[in-house]
Coordinates of N, CA and C and ligand atoms in Angstrom, one line a residue:
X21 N 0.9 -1.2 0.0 CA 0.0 0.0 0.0 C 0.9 1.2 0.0
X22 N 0.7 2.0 -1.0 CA 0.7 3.3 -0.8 C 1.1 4.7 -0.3
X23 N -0.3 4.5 0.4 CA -1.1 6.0 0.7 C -2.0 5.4 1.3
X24 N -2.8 6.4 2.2 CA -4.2 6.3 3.0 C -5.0 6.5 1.8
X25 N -5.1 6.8 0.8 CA -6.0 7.0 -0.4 C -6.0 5.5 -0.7
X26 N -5.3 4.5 -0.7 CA -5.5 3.4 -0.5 C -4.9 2.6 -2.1
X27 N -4.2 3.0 -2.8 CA -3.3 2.6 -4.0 C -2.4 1.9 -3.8
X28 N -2.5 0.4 -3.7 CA -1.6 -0.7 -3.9 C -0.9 -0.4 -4.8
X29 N 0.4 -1.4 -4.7 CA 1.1 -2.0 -5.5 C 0.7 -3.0 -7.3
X30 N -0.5 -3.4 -6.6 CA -1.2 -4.4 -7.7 C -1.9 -4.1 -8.5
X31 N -2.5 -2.7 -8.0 CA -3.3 -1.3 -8.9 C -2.2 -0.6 -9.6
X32 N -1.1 -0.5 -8.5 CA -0.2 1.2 -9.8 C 0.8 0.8 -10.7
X33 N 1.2 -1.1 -10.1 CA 2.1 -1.4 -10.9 C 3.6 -0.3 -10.7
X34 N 4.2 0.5 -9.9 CA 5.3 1.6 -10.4 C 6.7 0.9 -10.1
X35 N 6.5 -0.2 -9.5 CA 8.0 -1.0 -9.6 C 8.2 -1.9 -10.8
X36 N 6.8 -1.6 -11.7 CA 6.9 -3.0 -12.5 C 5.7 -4.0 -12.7
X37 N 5.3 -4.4 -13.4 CA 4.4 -5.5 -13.6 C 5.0 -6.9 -12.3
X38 N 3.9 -7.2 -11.6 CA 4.2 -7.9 -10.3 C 5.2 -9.4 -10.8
X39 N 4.9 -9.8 -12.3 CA 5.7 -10.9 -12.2 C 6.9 -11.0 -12.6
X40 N 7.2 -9.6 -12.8 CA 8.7 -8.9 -13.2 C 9.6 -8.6 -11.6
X41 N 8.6 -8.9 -10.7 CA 9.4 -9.2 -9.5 C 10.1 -10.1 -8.8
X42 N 10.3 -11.1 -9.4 CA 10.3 -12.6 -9.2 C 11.7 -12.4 -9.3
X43 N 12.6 -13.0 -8.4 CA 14.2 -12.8 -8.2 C 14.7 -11.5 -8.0
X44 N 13.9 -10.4 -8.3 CA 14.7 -8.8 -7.9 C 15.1 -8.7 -6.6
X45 N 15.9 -8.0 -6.4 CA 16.8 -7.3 -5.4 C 16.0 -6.3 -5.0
X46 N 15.2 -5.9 -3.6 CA 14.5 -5.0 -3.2 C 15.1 -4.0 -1.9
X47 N 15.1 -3.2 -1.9 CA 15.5 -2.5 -1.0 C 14.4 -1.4 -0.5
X48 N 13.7 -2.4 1.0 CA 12.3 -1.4 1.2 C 13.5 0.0 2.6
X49 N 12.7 0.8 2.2 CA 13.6 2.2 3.2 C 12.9 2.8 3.9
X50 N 12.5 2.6 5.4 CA 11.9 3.0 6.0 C 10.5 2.2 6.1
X51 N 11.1 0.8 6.3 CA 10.4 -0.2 6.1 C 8.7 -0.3 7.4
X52 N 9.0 0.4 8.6 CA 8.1 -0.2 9.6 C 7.9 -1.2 10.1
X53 N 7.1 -1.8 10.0 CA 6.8 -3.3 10.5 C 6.6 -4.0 9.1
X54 N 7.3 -3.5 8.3 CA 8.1 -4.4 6.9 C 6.7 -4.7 6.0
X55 N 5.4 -4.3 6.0 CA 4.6 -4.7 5.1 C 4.8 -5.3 3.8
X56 N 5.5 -4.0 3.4 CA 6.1 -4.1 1.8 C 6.5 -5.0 1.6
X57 N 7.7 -5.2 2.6 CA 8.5 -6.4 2.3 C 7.7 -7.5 2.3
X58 N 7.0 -7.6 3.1 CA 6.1 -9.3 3.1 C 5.7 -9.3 2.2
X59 N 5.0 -8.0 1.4 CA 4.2 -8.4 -0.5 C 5.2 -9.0 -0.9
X60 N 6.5 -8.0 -1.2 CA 7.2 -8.6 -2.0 C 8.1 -10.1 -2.4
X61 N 7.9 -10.6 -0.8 CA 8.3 -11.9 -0.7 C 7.5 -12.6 -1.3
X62 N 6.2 -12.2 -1.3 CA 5.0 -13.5 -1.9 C 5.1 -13.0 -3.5
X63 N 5.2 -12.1 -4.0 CA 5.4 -12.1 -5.1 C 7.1 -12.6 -5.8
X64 N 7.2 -13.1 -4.7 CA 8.9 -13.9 -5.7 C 10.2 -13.1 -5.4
X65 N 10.0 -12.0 -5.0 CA 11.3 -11.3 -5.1 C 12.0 -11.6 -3.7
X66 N 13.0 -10.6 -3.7 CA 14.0 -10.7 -2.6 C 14.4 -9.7 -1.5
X67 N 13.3 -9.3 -0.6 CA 13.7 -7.7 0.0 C 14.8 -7.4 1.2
X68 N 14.9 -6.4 1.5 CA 15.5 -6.1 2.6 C 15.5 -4.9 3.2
X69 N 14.3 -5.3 4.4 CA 13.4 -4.0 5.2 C 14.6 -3.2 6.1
X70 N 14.7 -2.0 5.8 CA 15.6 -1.3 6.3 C 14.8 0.0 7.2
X71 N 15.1 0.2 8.7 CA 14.3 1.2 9.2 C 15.5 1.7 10.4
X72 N 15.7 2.5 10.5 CA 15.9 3.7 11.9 C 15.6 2.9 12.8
X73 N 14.2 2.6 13.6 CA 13.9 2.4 14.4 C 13.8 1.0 14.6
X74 N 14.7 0.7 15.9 CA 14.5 -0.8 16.5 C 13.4 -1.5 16.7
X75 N 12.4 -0.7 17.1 CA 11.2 -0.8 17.8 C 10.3 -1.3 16.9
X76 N 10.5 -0.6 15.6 CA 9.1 -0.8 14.3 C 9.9 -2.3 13.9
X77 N 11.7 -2.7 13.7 CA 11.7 -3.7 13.2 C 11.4 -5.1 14.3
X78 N 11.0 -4.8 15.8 CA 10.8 -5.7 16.6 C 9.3 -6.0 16.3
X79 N 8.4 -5.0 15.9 CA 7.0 -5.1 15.5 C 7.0 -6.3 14.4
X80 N 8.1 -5.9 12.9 CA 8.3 -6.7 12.3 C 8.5 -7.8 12.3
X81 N 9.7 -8.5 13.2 CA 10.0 -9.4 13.9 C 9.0 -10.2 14.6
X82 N 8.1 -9.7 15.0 CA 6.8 -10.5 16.0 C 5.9 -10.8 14.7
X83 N 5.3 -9.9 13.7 CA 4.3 -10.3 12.5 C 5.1 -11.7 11.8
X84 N 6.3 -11.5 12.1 CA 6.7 -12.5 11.0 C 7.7 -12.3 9.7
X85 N 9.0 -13.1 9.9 CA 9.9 -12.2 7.8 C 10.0 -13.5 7.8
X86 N 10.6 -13.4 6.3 CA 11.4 -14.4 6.2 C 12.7 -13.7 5.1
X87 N 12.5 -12.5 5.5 CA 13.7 -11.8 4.8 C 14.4 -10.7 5.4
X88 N 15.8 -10.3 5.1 CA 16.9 -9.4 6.5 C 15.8 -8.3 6.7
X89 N 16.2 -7.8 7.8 CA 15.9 -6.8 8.4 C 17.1 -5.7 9.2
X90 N 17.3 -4.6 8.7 CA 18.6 -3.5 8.8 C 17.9 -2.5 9.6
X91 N 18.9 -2.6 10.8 CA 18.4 -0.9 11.6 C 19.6 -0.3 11.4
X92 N 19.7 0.9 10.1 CA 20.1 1.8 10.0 C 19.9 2.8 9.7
X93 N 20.5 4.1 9.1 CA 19.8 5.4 8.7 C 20.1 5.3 7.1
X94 N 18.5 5.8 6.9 CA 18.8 5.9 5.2 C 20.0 6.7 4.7
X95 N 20.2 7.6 5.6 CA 21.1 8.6 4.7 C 22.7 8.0 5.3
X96 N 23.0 7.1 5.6 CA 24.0 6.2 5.3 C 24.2 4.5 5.3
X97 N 23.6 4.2 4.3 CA 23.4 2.7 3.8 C 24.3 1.5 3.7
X98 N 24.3 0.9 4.9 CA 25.5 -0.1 4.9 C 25.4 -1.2 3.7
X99 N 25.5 -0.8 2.6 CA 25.1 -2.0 1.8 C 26.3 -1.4 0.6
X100 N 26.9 -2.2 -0.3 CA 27.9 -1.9 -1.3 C 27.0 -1.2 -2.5
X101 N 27.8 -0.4 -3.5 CA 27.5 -0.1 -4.4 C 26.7 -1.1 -5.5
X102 N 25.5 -0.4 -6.2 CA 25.0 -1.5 -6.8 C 23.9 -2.8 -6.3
X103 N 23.5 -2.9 -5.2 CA 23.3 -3.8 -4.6 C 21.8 -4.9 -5.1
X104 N 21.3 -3.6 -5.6 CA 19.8 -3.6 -5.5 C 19.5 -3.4 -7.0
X105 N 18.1 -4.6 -7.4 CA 17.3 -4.1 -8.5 C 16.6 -2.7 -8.4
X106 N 15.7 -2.6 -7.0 CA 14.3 -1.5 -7.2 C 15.2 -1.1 -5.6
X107 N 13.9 -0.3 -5.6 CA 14.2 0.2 -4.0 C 12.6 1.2 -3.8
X108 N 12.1 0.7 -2.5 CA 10.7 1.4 -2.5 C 10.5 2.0 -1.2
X109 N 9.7 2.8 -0.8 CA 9.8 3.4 0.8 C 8.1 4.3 0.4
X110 N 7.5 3.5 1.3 CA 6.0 4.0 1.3 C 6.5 5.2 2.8
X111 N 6.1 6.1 2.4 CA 6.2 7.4 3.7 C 7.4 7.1 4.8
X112 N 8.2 6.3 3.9 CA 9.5 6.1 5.2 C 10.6 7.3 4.9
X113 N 11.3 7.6 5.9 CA 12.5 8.1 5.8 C 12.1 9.3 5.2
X114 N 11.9 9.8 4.3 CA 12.3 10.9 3.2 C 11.7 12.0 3.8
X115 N 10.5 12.0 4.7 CA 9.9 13.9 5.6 C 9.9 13.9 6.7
X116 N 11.0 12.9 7.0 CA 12.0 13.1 8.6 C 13.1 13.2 8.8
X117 N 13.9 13.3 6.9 CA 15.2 13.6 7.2 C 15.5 15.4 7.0
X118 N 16.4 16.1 7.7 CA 16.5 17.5 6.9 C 16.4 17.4 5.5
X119 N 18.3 16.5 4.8 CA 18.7 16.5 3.8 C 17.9 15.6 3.0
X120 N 16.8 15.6 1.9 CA 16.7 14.1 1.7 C 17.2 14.0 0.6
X121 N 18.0 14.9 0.4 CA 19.3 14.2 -1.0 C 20.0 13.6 -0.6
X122 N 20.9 13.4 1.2 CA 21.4 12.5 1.1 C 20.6 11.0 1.4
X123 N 19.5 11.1 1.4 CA 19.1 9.8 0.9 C 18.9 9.1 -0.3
X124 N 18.9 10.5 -0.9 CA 18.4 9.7 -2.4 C 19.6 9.5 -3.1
X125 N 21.2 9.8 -2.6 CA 22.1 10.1 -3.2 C 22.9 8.4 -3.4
X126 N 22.1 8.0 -1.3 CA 22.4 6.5 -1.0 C 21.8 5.7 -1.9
X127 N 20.5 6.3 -2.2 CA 19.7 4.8 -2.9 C 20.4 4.6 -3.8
X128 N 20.5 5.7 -4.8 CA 21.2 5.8 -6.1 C 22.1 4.7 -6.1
X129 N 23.2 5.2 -5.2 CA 24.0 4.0 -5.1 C 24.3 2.9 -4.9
X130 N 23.4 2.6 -4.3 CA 23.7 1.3 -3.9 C 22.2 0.3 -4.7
X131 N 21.9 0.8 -5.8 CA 20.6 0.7 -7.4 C 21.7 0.0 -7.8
X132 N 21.8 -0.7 -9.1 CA 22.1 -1.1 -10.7 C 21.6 -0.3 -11.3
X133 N 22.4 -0.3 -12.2 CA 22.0 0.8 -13.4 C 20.6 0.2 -13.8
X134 N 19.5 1.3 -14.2 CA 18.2 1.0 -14.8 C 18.2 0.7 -13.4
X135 N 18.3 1.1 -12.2 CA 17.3 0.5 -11.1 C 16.4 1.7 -10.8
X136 N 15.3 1.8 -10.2 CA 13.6 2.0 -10.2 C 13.8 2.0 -8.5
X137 N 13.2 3.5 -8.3 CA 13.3 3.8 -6.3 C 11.9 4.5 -6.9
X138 N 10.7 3.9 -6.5 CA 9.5 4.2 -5.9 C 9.3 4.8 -4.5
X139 N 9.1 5.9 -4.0 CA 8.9 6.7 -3.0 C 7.6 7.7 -2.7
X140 N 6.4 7.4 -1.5 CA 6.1 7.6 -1.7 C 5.9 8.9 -0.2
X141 N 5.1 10.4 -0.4 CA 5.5 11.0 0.6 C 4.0 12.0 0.6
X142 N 3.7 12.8 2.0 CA 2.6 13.9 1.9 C 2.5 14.4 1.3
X143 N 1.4 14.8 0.3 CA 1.8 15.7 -0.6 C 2.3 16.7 -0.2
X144 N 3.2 17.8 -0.6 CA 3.4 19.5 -0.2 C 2.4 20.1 -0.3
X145 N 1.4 19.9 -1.1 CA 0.5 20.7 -0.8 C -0.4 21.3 0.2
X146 N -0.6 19.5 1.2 CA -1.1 19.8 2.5 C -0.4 20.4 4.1
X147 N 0.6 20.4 3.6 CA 1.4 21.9 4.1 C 0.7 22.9 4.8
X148 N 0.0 23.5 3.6 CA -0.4 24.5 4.1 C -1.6 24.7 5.1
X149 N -2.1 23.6 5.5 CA -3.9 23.1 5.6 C -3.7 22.8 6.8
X150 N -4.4 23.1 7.9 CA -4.3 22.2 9.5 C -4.3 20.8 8.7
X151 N -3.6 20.1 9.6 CA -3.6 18.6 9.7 C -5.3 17.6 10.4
X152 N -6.0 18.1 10.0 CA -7.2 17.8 10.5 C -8.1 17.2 9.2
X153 N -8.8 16.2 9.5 CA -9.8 15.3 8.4 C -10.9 16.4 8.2
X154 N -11.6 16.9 9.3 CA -12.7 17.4 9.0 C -13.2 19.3 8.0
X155 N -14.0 19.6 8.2 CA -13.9 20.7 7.3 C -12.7 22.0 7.9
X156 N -12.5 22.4 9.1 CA -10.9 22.7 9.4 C -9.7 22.6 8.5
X157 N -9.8 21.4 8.2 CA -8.7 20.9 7.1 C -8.8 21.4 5.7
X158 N -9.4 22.6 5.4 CA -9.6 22.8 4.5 C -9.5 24.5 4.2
X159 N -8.9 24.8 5.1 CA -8.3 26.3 5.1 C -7.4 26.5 5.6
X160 N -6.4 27.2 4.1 CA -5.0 27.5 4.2 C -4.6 28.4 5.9
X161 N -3.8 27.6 6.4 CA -3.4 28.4 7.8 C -2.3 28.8 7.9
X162 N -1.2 27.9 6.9 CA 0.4 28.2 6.6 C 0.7 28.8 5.4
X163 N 2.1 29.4 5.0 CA 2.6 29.0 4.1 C 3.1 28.1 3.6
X164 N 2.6 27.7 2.3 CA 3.0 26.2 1.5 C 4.9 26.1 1.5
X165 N 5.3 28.2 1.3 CA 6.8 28.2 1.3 C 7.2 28.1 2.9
X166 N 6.6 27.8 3.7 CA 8.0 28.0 4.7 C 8.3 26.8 5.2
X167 N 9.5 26.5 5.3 CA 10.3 25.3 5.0 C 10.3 24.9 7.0
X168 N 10.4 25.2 7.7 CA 10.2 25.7 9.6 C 10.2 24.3 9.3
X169 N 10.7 23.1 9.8 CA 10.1 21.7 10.3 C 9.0 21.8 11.7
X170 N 8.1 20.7 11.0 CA 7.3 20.6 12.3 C 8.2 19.9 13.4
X171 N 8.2 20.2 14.8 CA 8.4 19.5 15.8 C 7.6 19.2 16.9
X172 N 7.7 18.3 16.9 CA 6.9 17.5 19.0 C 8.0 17.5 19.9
X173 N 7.8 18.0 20.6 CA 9.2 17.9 22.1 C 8.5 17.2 23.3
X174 N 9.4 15.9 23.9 CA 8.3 15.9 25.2 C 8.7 16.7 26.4
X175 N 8.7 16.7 27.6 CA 8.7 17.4 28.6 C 9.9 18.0 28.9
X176 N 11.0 17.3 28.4 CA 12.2 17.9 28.4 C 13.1 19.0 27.6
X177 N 12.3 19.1 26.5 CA 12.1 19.8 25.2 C 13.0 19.0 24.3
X178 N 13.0 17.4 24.6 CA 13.9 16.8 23.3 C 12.9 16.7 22.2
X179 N 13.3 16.7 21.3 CA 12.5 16.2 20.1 C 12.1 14.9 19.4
X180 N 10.6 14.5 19.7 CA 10.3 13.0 19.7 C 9.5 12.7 18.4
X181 N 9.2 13.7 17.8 CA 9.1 13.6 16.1 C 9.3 14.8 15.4
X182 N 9.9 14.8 14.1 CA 10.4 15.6 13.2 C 9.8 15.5 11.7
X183 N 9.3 16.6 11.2 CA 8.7 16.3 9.8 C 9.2 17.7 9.1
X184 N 9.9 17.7 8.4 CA 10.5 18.5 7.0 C 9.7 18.5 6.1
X185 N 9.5 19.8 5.5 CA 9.0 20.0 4.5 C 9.3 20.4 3.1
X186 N 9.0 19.8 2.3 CA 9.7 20.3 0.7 C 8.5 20.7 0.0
X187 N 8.7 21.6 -0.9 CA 7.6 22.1 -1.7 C 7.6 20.9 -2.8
X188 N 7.0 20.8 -3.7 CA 6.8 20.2 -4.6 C 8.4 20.1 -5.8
X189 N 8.5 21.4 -6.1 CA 9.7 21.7 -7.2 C 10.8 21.4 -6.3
X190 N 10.9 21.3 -5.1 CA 12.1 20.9 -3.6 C 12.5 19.6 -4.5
X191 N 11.4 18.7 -4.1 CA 11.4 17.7 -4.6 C 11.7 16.9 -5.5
X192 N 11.2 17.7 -6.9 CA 11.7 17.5 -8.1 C 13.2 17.9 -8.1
X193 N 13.4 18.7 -7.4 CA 14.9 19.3 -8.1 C 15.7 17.9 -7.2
X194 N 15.0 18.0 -5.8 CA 16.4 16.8 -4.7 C 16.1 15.4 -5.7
X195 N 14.9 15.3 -6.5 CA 15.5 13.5 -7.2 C 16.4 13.7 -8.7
X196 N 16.4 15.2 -8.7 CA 17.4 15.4 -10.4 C 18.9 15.3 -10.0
X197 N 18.5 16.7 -9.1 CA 20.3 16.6 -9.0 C 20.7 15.5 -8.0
X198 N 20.0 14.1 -7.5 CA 20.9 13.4 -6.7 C 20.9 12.3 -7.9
X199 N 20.7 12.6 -9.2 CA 20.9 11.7 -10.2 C 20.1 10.7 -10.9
X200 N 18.8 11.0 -10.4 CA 17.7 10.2 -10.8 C 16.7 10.5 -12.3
X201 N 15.9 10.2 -12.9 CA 15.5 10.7 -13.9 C 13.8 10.3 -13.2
X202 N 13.0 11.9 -13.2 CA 11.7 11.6 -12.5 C 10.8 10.9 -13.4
X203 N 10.4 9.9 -13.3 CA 9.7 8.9 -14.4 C 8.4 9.0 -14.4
X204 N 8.1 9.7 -13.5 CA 6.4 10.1 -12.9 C 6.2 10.3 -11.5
X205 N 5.1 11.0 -11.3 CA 4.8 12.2 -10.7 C 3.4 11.6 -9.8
X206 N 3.1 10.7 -9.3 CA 1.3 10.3 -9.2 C 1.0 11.0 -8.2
X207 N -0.5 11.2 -7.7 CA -0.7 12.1 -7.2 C -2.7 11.2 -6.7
X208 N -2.3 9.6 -6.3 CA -3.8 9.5 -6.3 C -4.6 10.1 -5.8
X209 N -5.8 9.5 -6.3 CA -7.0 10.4 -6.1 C -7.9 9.8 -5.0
X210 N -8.8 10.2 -4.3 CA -9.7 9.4 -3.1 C -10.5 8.7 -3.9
X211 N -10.5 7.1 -3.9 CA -11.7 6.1 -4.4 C -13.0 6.1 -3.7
X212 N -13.9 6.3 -4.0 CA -14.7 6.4 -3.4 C -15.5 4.9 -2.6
X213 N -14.6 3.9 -2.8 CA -14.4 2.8 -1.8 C -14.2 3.0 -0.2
X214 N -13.2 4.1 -0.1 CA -12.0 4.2 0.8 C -12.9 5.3 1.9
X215 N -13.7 4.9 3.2 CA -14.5 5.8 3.8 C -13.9 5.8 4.6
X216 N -12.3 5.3 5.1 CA -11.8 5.9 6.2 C -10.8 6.7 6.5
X217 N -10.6 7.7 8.3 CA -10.1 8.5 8.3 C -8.8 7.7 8.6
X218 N -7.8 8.7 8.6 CA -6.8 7.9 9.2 C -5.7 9.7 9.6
X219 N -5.8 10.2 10.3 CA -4.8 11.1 10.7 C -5.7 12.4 9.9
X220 N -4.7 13.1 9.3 CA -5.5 14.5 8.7 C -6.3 13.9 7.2
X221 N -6.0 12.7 7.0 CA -6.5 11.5 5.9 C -7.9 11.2 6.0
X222 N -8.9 11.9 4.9 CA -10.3 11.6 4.8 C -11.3 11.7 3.7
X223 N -12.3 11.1 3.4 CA -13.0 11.2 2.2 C -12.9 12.8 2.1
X224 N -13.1 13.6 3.2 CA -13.9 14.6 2.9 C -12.7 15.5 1.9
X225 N -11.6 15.4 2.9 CA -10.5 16.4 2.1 C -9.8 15.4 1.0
X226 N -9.9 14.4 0.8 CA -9.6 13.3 -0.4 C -9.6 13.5 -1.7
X227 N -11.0 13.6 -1.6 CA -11.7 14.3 -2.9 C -11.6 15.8 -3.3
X228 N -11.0 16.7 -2.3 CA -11.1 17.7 -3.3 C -9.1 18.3 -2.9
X229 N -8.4 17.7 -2.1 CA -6.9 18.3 -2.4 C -6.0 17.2 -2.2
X230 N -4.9 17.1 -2.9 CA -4.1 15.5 -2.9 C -3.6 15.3 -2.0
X231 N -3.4 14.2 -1.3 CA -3.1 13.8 0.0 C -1.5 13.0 0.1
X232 N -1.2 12.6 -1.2 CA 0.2 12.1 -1.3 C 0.5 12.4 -2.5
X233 N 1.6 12.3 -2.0 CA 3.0 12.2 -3.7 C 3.9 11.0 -4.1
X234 N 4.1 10.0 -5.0 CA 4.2 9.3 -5.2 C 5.6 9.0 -6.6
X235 N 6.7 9.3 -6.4 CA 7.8 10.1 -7.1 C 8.5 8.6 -7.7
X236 N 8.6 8.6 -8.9 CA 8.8 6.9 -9.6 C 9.7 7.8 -10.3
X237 N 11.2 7.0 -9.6 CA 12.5 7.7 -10.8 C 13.3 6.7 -10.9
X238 N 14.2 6.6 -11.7 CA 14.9 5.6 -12.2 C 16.7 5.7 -12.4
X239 N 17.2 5.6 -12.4 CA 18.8 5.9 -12.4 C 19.1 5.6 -13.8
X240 N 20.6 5.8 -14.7 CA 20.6 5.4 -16.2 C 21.8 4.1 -15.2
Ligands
SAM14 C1 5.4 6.7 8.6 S1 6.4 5.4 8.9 C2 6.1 4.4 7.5 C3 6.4 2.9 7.8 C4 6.0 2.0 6.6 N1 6.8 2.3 5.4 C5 4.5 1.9 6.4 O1 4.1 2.1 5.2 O2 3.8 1.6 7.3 C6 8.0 6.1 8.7 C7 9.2 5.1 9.0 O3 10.4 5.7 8.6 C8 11.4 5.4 9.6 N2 12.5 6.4 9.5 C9 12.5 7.7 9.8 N3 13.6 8.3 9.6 C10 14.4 7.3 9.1 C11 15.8 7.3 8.6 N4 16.6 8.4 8.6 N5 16.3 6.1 8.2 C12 15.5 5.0 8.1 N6 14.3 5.0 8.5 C13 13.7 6.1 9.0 C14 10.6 5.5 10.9 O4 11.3 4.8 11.9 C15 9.3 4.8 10.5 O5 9.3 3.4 10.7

């Protein structure tokens, strides 16, 4: 999955037609409790759920792999050059790092040539909008430009989540210049299947402003 808009893998196809995954080299980034990864094992391929956090890969570890699991930081990838067919990261890593060219700089690297890094993230456009499902969520209260990261501090004033912001053209420019070629741009739309909320995630604002970004680029 996706997005809260609810856009599989087996609908968008952006790594590939599913039986084109059979033996590939996967590199999920910012894996969680490794979902991805478990598709991709049933579809034949070969992954390796990579996450920051200990905790999401213990989650993982209790559901069940049967494929590695890496606690490290994307933006320095203990794996060799080349390593990897695809490389995919549903909302991992890339709007919690400052830099996220140095992550996209790692993926690159450690791709085969013609390798395919599917990434999916908030859109920028909801930036600007309280974070709220209901009709609140639907009036501009920020600037879409100011770059400020959100932060949570707990009582001590450390910082217990971090979310960066990139405009849209941010974005485009950090997958050009860290060497990628943007192969497409998706931007699903709310199915009218899909009646649940999930965070600032809802039919109501679904349907009328895009809720993720979905960045399919490819290396030569
Ligand atoms: C919103 S969750 C998405 C998890 C999973 N991809 C999913 O679809 O449920 C973001 C994940 O990115 C991980 N993450 C954040 N910063 C990271 C970094 N610098 N390197 C690797 N993983 C990171 C977090 O620990 C978290 O598990």
């Amino acid at each position: 999955m996706w997005c809260p808009e609810g856009l599989d893998e087996v609908e968008a196809e952006l790594l590939g037609p599913p039986e084109d995954l059979k033996g590939k080299d996967v590199l999920e980034i910012g894996a969680g409790a490794a979902q991805c990864s478990r598709w991709l094992t049933a579809q034949g391929a070969r992954p390796v759920a990579l996450d920051l956090s200990h905790r999401q890969l213990q989650h993982a570890l209790r559901i069940g792999v049967s494929f590695p699991l890496v606690c490290a930081d994307a933006s320095v990838l203990p794996f060799a050059d080349g390593s990897f067919d695809l490389a995919c990261s549903a909302y991992g890593a890339l709007p919690f790092v400052a830099d996220p060219r140095l992550v996209l700089r790692e993926v690159r690297r450690v791709l085969r040539p013609g390798g395919r890094f599917v990434f999916s993230v908030t859109h920028p456009l909801r930036w600007a909008f309280p974070d709220e499902p209901g009709p609140e969520g639907l009036s501009v209260s920020a600037s879409y430009f100011d770059r400020t990261p959100y932060v949570e501090q707990d009582d001590e004033g450390l910082a217990v989540y971090v979310e960066h912001h990139r405009t849209l053209g941010d974005r485009v420019r950090d997958v050009v210049t860290s060497g990628f070629r943007l192969v497409d741009l998706v931007e699903p739309e709310w199915p009218d299947w899909n009646t649940s909320e999930w965070g600032g995630w809802s039919p109501l604002r679904g349907h009328l402003i895009p809720g993720t970004a979905i960045f399919v680029c490819e290396r030569d």
